[in-house]
Tab-separated table of C-alpha atoms and ligand atoms in Angstrom:
chain	number	residue	atom	x	y	z
M	1	MET	CA	-6.618	-7.402	31.804
M	2	ALA	CA	-3.260	-8.866	32.007
M	3	SER	CA	-4.212	-11.064	29.301
M	4	LEU	CA	-3.668	-8.001	26.939
M	5	ALA	CA	-0.101	-7.822	27.397
M	6	GLU	CA	0.531	-11.415	26.840
M	7	ALA	CA	0.314	-11.581	22.913
M	8	PRO	CA	1.341	-14.788	21.729
M	9	THR	CA	4.625	-15.664	20.575
M	10	ARG	CA	4.066	-18.774	19.112
M	11	PHE	CA	1.855	-19.839	15.475
M	12	THR	CA	0.615	-23.360	15.354
M	13	HIS	CA	1.098	-24.744	11.649
M	14	THR	CA	-1.561	-27.235	9.822
M	15	ALA	CA	0.014	-27.625	6.303
M	16	ASN	CA	-2.407	-27.228	3.304
M	17	PRO	CA	-3.293	-30.867	2.937
M	18	ALA	CA	-4.016	-29.988	-0.837
M	19	PRO	CA	-1.254	-27.723	-1.762
M	20	ARG	CA	-1.083	-26.691	-5.441
M	21	SER	CA	1.103	-29.168	-7.823
M	22	ALA	CA	4.419	-27.749	-8.745
M	23	GLU	CA	3.042	-27.677	-12.209
M	24	ALA	CA	0.074	-25.431	-11.307
M	25	ARG	CA	2.446	-23.414	-9.161
M	26	ALA	CA	4.509	-22.643	-11.998
M	27	ALA	CA	1.946	-21.450	-14.665
M	28	VAL	CA	0.871	-19.148	-11.814
M	29	LEU	CA	4.861	-17.771	-11.336
M	30	ALA	CA	5.435	-17.315	-15.047
M	31	ASN	CA	3.086	-14.937	-15.278
M	32	PRO	CA	1.837	-13.621	-11.874
M	33	GLY	CA	0.187	-10.140	-12.554
M	34	PHE	CA	-1.051	-8.547	-9.734
M	35	GLY	CA	-3.344	-9.917	-6.862
M	36	ASN	CA	-4.541	-12.723	-8.878
M	37	ALA	CA	-3.202	-15.905	-7.622
M	38	PHE	CA	-2.851	-16.630	-3.572
M	39	THR	CA	-0.435	-19.010	-1.840
M	40	ASP	CA	-1.187	-22.104	-0.196
M	41	HIS	CA	-1.208	-20.638	3.229
M	42	MET	CA	-2.731	-17.968	5.539
M	43	VAL	CA	-2.022	-16.466	9.040
M	44	THR	CA	-5.015	-15.894	11.356
M	45	ILE	CA	-4.772	-14.240	15.246
M	46	ASP	CA	-8.319	-13.399	16.926
M	47	TRP	CA	-8.650	-10.842	19.337
M	48	THR	CA	-11.756	-10.814	22.129
M	49	GLU	CA	-11.655	-8.115	25.185
M	50	ASP	CA	-11.214	-10.992	27.636
M	51	HIS	CA	-8.353	-12.411	25.922
M	52	GLY	CA	-6.629	-10.137	23.635
M	53	TRP	CA	-4.760	-11.268	20.859
M	54	HIS	CA	-4.748	-15.306	20.812
M	55	GLY	CA	-4.596	-18.469	18.280
M	56	ALA	CA	-1.700	-17.441	16.231
M	57	ALA	CA	-1.747	-19.638	13.494
M	58	VAL	CA	-0.232	-20.811	10.056
M	59	VAL	CA	-3.317	-22.517	7.984
M	60	PRO	CA	-4.123	-23.738	4.622
M	61	TYR	CA	-5.572	-20.671	2.778
M	62	GLY	CA	-9.236	-20.567	2.081
M	63	PRO	CA	-12.701	-19.243	2.821
M	64	ILE	CA	-12.877	-17.842	6.056
M	65	MET	CA	-16.316	-18.479	8.210
M	66	LEU	CA	-17.907	-14.849	9.120
M	67	ASP	CA	-21.558	-14.628	11.000
M	68	PRO	CA	-23.891	-12.969	8.481
M	69	ALA	CA	-24.117	-10.158	11.519
M	70	ALA	CA	-20.280	-9.203	11.510
M	71	SER	CA	-20.191	-5.705	11.561
M	72	VAL	CA	-17.132	-5.550	9.078
M	73	LEU	CA	-19.252	-6.508	6.402
M	74	HIS	CA	-22.350	-3.603	8.005
M	75	TYR	CA	-20.344	-0.908	9.107
M	76	ALA	CA	-16.793	-1.412	7.232
M	77	GLN	CA	-14.993	-1.796	10.403
M	78	GLU	CA	-11.781	-2.678	8.328
M	79	ILE	CA	-8.108	-1.775	7.696
M	80	PHE	CA	-5.299	-3.071	5.699
M	81	GLU	CA	-1.622	-3.091	4.535
M	82	GLY	CA	0.362	-3.794	1.806
M	83	LEU	CA	4.233	-4.669	1.673
M	84	LYS	CA	6.284	-7.256	-0.556
M	85	ALA	CA	9.087	-9.948	0.144
M	86	TYR	CA	12.012	-10.018	-1.917
M	87	ARG	CA	14.330	-12.869	-2.748
M	88	HIS	CA	17.886	-11.447	-2.608
M	89	PRO	CA	20.885	-12.578	-4.803
M	90	ASP	CA	21.928	-15.107	-1.950
M	91	GLY	CA	18.519	-16.970	-2.308
M	92	SER	CA	17.227	-15.110	0.976
M	93	MET	CA	13.928	-13.726	1.332
M	94	ALA	CA	13.876	-10.034	2.524
M	95	LEU	CA	11.274	-7.552	3.714
M	96	PHE	CA	11.332	-3.814	3.326
M	97	ARG	CA	10.419	-1.409	6.192
M	98	PRO	CA	7.930	-4.320	8.075
M	99	ASP	CA	7.789	-1.970	11.329
M	100	ALA	CA	6.875	0.859	9.244
M	101	ASN	CA	3.768	-1.329	8.001
M	102	ALA	CA	3.232	-2.459	11.581
M	103	ALA	CA	3.057	1.304	13.161
M	104	ARG	CA	0.646	2.319	9.885
M	105	LEU	CA	-1.551	-0.534	11.011
M	106	ASN	CA	-1.892	0.316	14.278
M	107	ALA	CA	-2.320	4.076	13.524
M	108	SER	CA	-5.535	2.847	11.053
M	109	ALA	CA	-6.291	0.939	14.241
M	110	GLN	CA	-6.447	3.807	15.950
M	111	ARG	CA	-8.857	5.750	13.523
M	112	LEU	CA	-10.924	3.125	13.171
M	113	ALA	CA	-11.673	2.079	16.655
M	114	MET	CA	-9.597	-1.266	16.408
M	115	PRO	CA	-7.109	-2.742	18.775
M	116	GLN	CA	-3.765	-2.238	18.369
M	117	LEU	CA	-1.720	-5.234	17.413
M	118	PRO	CA	2.051	-5.789	18.693
M	119	PRO	CA	4.415	-4.914	16.071
M	120	GLU	CA	6.417	-7.786	16.973
M	121	LEU	CA	3.525	-10.027	16.233
M	122	PHE	CA	2.545	-8.202	12.823
M	123	ILE	CA	6.178	-8.798	11.627
M	124	ALA	CA	6.208	-12.710	13.125
M	125	ALA	CA	3.168	-13.262	11.401
M	126	VAL	CA	4.675	-11.861	8.424
M	127	GLU	CA	7.714	-13.798	8.434
M	128	GLU	CA	5.752	-16.927	9.266
M	129	LEU	CA	3.657	-16.855	5.960
M	130	VAL	CA	6.812	-15.984	3.585
M	131	ALA	CA	8.662	-19.111	5.483
M	132	ALA	CA	5.891	-21.166	4.771
M	133	ASP	CA	5.343	-20.157	1.155
M	134	ARG	CA	8.406	-18.502	-0.080
M	135	ALA	CA	8.139	-21.460	-3.278
M	136	TRP	CA	5.574	-18.876	-4.464
M	137	PHE	CA	8.323	-15.996	-5.226
M	138	PRO	CA	7.968	-15.461	-9.096
M	139	GLU	CA	11.082	-15.377	-10.925
M	140	VAL	CA	10.049	-12.633	-13.339
M	141	GLU	CA	11.132	-9.251	-13.619
M	142	GLY	CA	9.910	-7.012	-10.452
M	143	GLY	CA	8.647	-10.149	-8.893
M	144	SER	CA	7.741	-10.417	-5.540
M	145	ILE	CA	5.399	-11.863	-3.194
M	146	TYR	CA	2.881	-9.411	-2.262
M	147	LEU	CA	1.835	-9.483	1.619
M	148	ARG	CA	-1.709	-8.383	2.171
M	149	PRO	CA	-2.362	-8.033	6.023
M	150	PHE	CA	-5.422	-7.063	7.457
M	151	MET	CA	-7.637	-6.753	9.894
M	152	ILE	CA	-11.746	-7.323	10.180
M	153	ALA	CA	-14.276	-6.647	13.041
M	154	THR	CA	-16.169	-10.050	13.387
M	155	GLU	CA	-18.522	-9.567	16.108
M	156	ALA	CA	-22.145	-10.094	15.439
M	157	PHE	CA	-24.121	-7.096	16.298
M	158	LEU	CA	-25.918	-4.763	14.463
M	159	GLY	CA	-25.653	-1.585	16.795
M	160	VAL	CA	-23.656	1.309	16.013
M	161	ARG	CA	-20.262	1.009	18.116
M	162	PRO	CA	-16.669	-0.489	18.154
M	163	ALA	CA	-17.078	-4.669	17.562
M	164	LYS	CA	-15.664	-6.588	20.627
M	165	SER	CA	-14.081	-9.134	18.636
M	166	TYR	CA	-11.745	-9.004	15.343
M	167	LYS	CA	-9.552	-11.305	13.362
M	168	PHE	CA	-5.971	-10.439	11.882
M	169	ILE	CA	-5.253	-12.265	8.669
M	170	VAL	CA	-2.227	-12.225	6.259
M	171	ILE	CA	-2.622	-13.417	2.874
M	172	ALA	CA	-0.001	-13.533	0.133
M	173	SER	CA	-0.030	-13.168	-3.789
M	174	PRO	CA	2.953	-13.713	-6.101
M	175	ALA	CA	3.319	-10.421	-8.208
M	176	GLY	CA	4.770	-9.445	-11.167
M	177	ASN	CA	4.429	-5.776	-12.448
M	178	TYR	CA	1.032	-4.108	-11.136
M	179	PHE	CA	0.439	-2.562	-14.614
M	180	LYS	CA	-0.427	-4.773	-16.976
M	181	SER	CA	1.487	-3.548	-20.171
M	182	GLY	CA	4.602	-1.964	-17.831
M	183	ALA	CA	3.540	1.143	-19.173
M	184	PRO	CA	5.890	3.693	-19.565
M	185	ALA	CA	3.846	6.448	-18.130
M	186	VAL	CA	0.683	6.695	-16.791
M	187	SER	CA	-2.148	9.418	-17.973
M	188	LEU	CA	-4.362	10.661	-14.761
M	189	TRP	CA	-7.937	12.088	-14.589
M	190	VAL	CA	-8.808	14.908	-12.077
M	191	SER	CA	-11.933	13.577	-10.320
M	192	ASP	CA	-14.982	15.941	-9.077
M	193	TYR	CA	-15.077	13.363	-6.408
M	194	THR	CA	-13.241	13.721	-3.338
M	195	ARG	CA	-11.506	11.117	-1.732
M	196	ALA	CA	-11.124	12.404	1.981
M	197	ALA	CA	-11.969	15.417	3.717
M	198	PRO	CA	-10.274	17.216	7.061
M	199	GLY	CA	-11.424	14.891	10.113
M	200	GLY	CA	-11.997	11.872	7.655
M	201	THR	CA	-10.089	8.574	7.267
M	202	GLY	CA	-7.877	9.517	4.459
M	203	ALA	CA	-4.558	8.825	6.553
M	204	ALA	CA	-6.076	5.545	7.642
M	205	LYS	CA	-5.560	2.372	5.101
M	206	CYS	CA	-9.211	1.214	5.177
M	207	GLY	CA	-11.179	-0.417	2.974
M	208	GLY	CA	-14.051	2.202	3.089
M	209	ASN	CA	-11.723	4.708	1.613
M	210	TYR	CA	-11.281	2.201	-1.479
M	211	ALA	CA	-15.186	1.748	-1.755
M	212	ALA	CA	-15.638	5.565	-2.213
M	213	SER	CA	-12.819	5.308	-4.927
M	214	LEU	CA	-14.389	3.307	-7.044
M	215	VAL	CA	-16.779	5.611	-8.885
M	216	PRO	CA	-14.070	8.100	-9.750
M	217	THR	CA	-11.628	5.307	-10.660
M	218	LYS	CA	-14.505	3.904	-12.855
M	219	GLU	CA	-14.997	7.287	-14.510
M	220	ALA	CA	-11.421	7.311	-15.160
M	221	PHE	CA	-11.050	4.247	-17.304
M	222	ALA	CA	-13.992	5.261	-19.210
M	223	ARG	CA	-12.342	8.467	-20.228
M	224	GLY	CA	-9.299	6.484	-21.204
M	225	HIS	CA	-7.138	7.307	-18.419
M	226	ASP	CA	-4.930	4.976	-16.251
M	227	GLN	CA	-5.582	6.387	-12.727
M	228	VAL	CA	-7.715	9.119	-10.736
M	229	LEU	CA	-6.132	12.084	-8.927
M	230	PHE	CA	-7.843	13.636	-5.991
M	231	LEU	CA	-7.839	17.260	-5.424
M	232	ASP	CA	-8.730	18.326	-1.669
M	233	ALA	CA	-12.397	18.658	-0.323
M	234	ALA	CA	-12.507	22.179	0.868
M	235	GLU	CA	-11.290	24.051	-2.299
M	236	HIS	CA	-10.960	21.322	-4.993
M	237	LYS	CA	-7.780	22.964	-5.752
M	238	TRP	CA	-4.629	21.428	-3.708
M	239	VAL	CA	-3.397	17.887	-5.246
M	240	GLU	CA	-3.741	15.509	-2.910
M	241	GLU	CA	-3.036	12.001	-4.184
M	242	LEU	CA	-4.196	8.860	-6.419
M	243	GLY	CA	-6.355	6.322	-5.466
M	244	GLY	CA	-3.773	4.386	-4.048
M	245	MET	CA	-0.297	6.043	-4.740
M	246	ASN	CA	1.445	9.302	-3.346
M	247	LEU	CA	2.395	11.768	-6.026
M	248	PHE	CA	5.713	13.794	-6.674
M	249	PHE	CA	7.111	16.550	-8.724
M	250	VAL	CA	10.445	17.267	-10.191
M	251	PHE	CA	11.315	20.757	-11.434
M	252	ALA	CA	13.465	22.473	-13.837
M	253	ASP	CA	16.000	23.575	-10.747
M	254	GLY	CA	16.153	19.666	-9.713
M	255	THR	CA	14.034	20.083	-6.495
M	256	LEU	CA	11.273	17.761	-5.339
M	257	LEU	CA	7.684	18.567	-3.651
M	258	THR	CA	5.232	16.501	-2.518
M	259	PRO	CA	2.079	17.240	-0.962
M	260	PRO	CA	2.160	17.425	2.896
M	261	LEU	CA	0.437	14.896	5.406
M	262	THR	CA	-2.088	16.905	6.744
M	263	GLY	CA	-4.541	14.131	7.575
M	264	THR	CA	-6.400	13.648	4.336
M	265	ILE	CA	-3.338	11.753	2.659
M	266	LEU	CA	-2.242	8.148	3.254
M	267	PRO	CA	1.539	8.314	4.450
M	268	GLY	CA	3.177	6.071	2.212
M	269	VAL	CA	6.022	4.008	3.392
M	270	THR	CA	7.310	4.436	-0.705
M	271	ARG	CA	6.799	7.820	-0.887
M	272	ASP	CA	8.818	8.487	3.017
M	273	SER	CA	11.447	6.137	1.622
M	274	LEU	CA	11.962	8.141	-1.758
M	275	ILE	CA	12.179	11.478	0.743
M	276	LYS	CA	15.219	10.074	2.264
M	277	LEU	CA	16.785	8.495	-0.936
M	278	ALA	CA	16.451	11.752	-2.784
M	279	ARG	CA	17.892	13.631	0.088
M	280	ASP	CA	20.809	11.114	0.523
M	281	GLU	CA	21.503	12.101	-3.088
M	282	GLY	CA	21.530	15.889	-1.981
M	283	LEU	CA	18.184	16.792	-3.291
M	284	THR	CA	16.005	19.238	-1.474
M	285	VAL	CA	12.313	17.741	-1.211
M	286	ARG	CA	9.547	20.072	0.134
M	287	GLU	CA	6.420	18.946	1.715
M	288	ASP	CA	4.353	21.585	0.323
M	289	ARG	CA	1.029	22.104	-1.218
M	290	TYR	CA	0.652	22.168	-4.824
M	291	SER	CA	-2.567	23.600	-6.773
M	292	LEU	CA	-3.726	22.112	-10.430
M	293	ASP	CA	-3.602	25.502	-11.813
M	294	GLN	CA	0.265	25.641	-10.817
M	295	TRP	CA	0.603	22.464	-11.881
M	296	ARG	CA	-0.726	23.175	-15.371
M	297	ALA	CA	1.113	26.485	-15.359
M	298	ASP	CA	4.457	25.045	-14.832
M	299	ALA	CA	3.762	22.188	-17.202
M	300	ALA	CA	3.128	24.577	-20.136
M	301	SER	CA	6.184	26.834	-18.757
M	302	GLY	CA	8.693	24.062	-18.440
M	303	ASN	CA	9.390	24.667	-15.176
M	304	LEU	CA	7.969	21.079	-14.169
M	305	PHE	CA	10.302	18.295	-15.826
M	306	GLU	CA	8.625	14.912	-14.123
M	307	VAL	CA	6.124	13.918	-12.012
M	308	PHE	CA	5.534	10.305	-10.800
M	309	ALA	CA	3.048	8.520	-8.598
M	310	CYS	CA	4.724	6.098	-5.966
M	311	GLY	CA	3.188	3.005	-3.638
M	312	THR	CA	4.304	-0.545	-2.690
M	313	ALA	CA	2.358	-1.898	-5.277
M	314	ALA	CA	3.336	-0.231	-8.443
M	315	VAL	CA	6.659	1.277	-6.780
M	316	VAL	CA	7.736	4.126	-8.930
M	317	THR	CA	4.925	5.232	-11.999
M	318	PRO	CA	5.823	8.048	-14.137
M	319	VAL	CA	2.979	10.485	-14.929
M	320	GLY	CA	2.767	11.320	-18.515
M	321	THR	CA	-0.832	13.328	-18.894
M	322	VAL	CA	-3.012	14.509	-16.778
M	323	ALA	CA	-6.767	15.625	-17.705
M	324	ASP	CA	-9.912	17.481	-16.303
M	325	ARG	CA	-13.053	19.200	-17.906
M	326	ASP	CA	-10.925	22.142	-19.011
M	327	GLY	CA	-8.539	19.748	-20.774
M	328	GLU	CA	-5.302	17.668	-20.756
M	329	PHE	CA	-1.616	18.734	-20.504
M	330	THR	CA	1.664	16.736	-20.729
M	331	ILE	CA	4.385	16.529	-18.515
M	332	GLY	CA	7.804	16.722	-20.134
M	333	SER	CA	7.878	14.634	-22.881
M	334	GLY	CA	4.960	12.683	-21.760
M	335	GLY	CA	7.389	9.558	-20.853
M	336	PRO	CA	9.500	8.515	-18.057
M	337	GLY	CA	11.970	11.207	-16.454
M	338	GLN	CA	15.494	10.579	-15.719
M	339	LEU	CA	15.056	11.493	-12.141
M	340	THR	CA	11.761	9.162	-11.614
M	341	GLY	CA	14.176	6.424	-13.159
M	342	LYS	CA	17.035	6.777	-10.965
M	343	LEU	CA	15.242	7.045	-7.733
M	344	LYS	CA	13.381	3.878	-8.735
M	345	ALA	CA	16.398	2.209	-9.531
M	346	ARG	CA	17.748	3.082	-6.155
M	347	LEU	CA	15.046	2.418	-3.973
M	348	THR	CA	14.523	-1.310	-6.061
M	349	ALA	CA	18.106	-2.308	-5.536
M	350	ILE	CA	17.801	-1.781	-1.494
M	351	GLN	CA	15.021	-3.756	-1.832
M	352	ARG	CA	16.521	-6.565	-3.998
M	353	GLY	CA	19.383	-6.590	-1.787
M	354	GLU	CA	21.541	-5.217	-4.801
M	355	ALA	CA	22.586	-2.424	-3.316
M	356	PRO	CA	23.789	-1.436	0.116
M	357	ASP	CA	21.215	-0.654	2.867
M	358	PRO	CA	22.282	2.724	4.333
M	359	HIS	CA	19.235	3.406	6.485
M	360	GLY	CA	18.775	-0.378	7.895
M	361	TRP	CA	15.405	-0.648	6.015
M	362	VAL	CA	16.009	-4.454	5.105
M	363	VAL	CA	14.940	-7.431	7.217
M	364	ARG	CA	16.179	-10.292	6.097
M	365	LEU	CA	14.392	-13.499	6.795
M	366	GLY	CA	17.436	-16.063	6.095
F	401	PLP	C1	-1.068	2.113	0.752
F	401	PLP	C2	-1.460	3.582	-0.429
F	401	PLP	C3	-0.402	4.560	-0.624
F	401	PLP	C4	0.797	3.671	-0.808
F	401	PLP	O1	1.158	3.490	0.598
F	401	PLP	P1	3.121	2.726	0.250
F	401	PLP	O2	3.031	2.424	1.924
F	401	PLP	O3	3.917	3.639	-0.363
F	401	PLP	O4	2.646	1.366	-0.447
F	401	PLP	C5	-0.841	5.668	-1.218
F	401	PLP	N1	-1.950	6.015	-1.170
F	401	PLP	C6	-3.220	5.079	-0.369
F	401	PLP	C7	-4.126	5.750	-0.530
F	401	PLP	C8	-2.507	4.134	0.016
F	401	PLP	O5	-3.862	3.341	0.456
């Protein structure tokens, strides 16, 4: 199938005939929140067995037509990514490590029996959309254009096997701070449910993982907590991650720890970046198992100074308290820690073009 190698490099462009007015856009951009509003355009690219990837297009944002038998609607053959476009001080737009998102999409595609998308095509799709809708960048504290690339199985077929046609789409949403209150520290609820089991899809960024996390999340909210924390499936003992963020622990001796990527944890780009930035600072970062019991003991003894969660959407978020059926404990003062703040500042300064980029992570779009 020679056609598979000939992925498209040119995008057709159809301008939105009815874009939002400048006033309507300004109203959104003044208070964007997270994931509420979408820009005027989107990118779509189709895949079929016969033609591979084809029909790359920037088109007006809007509903897509799907056959009701499309397999994504029945067997959840869906994967997604999340990354942000930033505006640098010179006015240019920039992406942060889009190659890492492209690679992870393909790792997820592999696990969900979906076709590989050439990384150049992933990055070109994102760049095309940012170029078309850069006017949607919000000039607010922590502002960005959040990009949501995703792939769905579109074949109309109810038998259970990988579909034979797919659609890759990128949508964009102006974003401010993820947490409404810009909360200084979040409280976690340790769920009785598990997020991912060995051999499952925990390392793939697929909608199905999130569907399974909604009841635990609802439970955490109902108990007055901000986020749900998942332990390992086998022993219900080892800390894994939150519903959509990885975790780091900062100890009294200045070392950091984060749970290892054993297949049940999502390999976050933020996680990887923070490991490297911490090591740049001369800090020791261990990727090691950590139990909830040890966590509770270390918090009580003062051996644990800080805990933070990280991910593209919320960047770096301090964890203040942790609760399970046995009670609640507080980390440090219960507020944001010093190293947490320092690492967050280091990362965001690189992303926003306010500090040198020693690892070559930033892709400038002009
Ligand atoms: C996306 C995601 C993360 C964070 O990944 P980043 O690449 O840092 O945004 C962490 N955990 C889960 C479950 C995720 O889906």
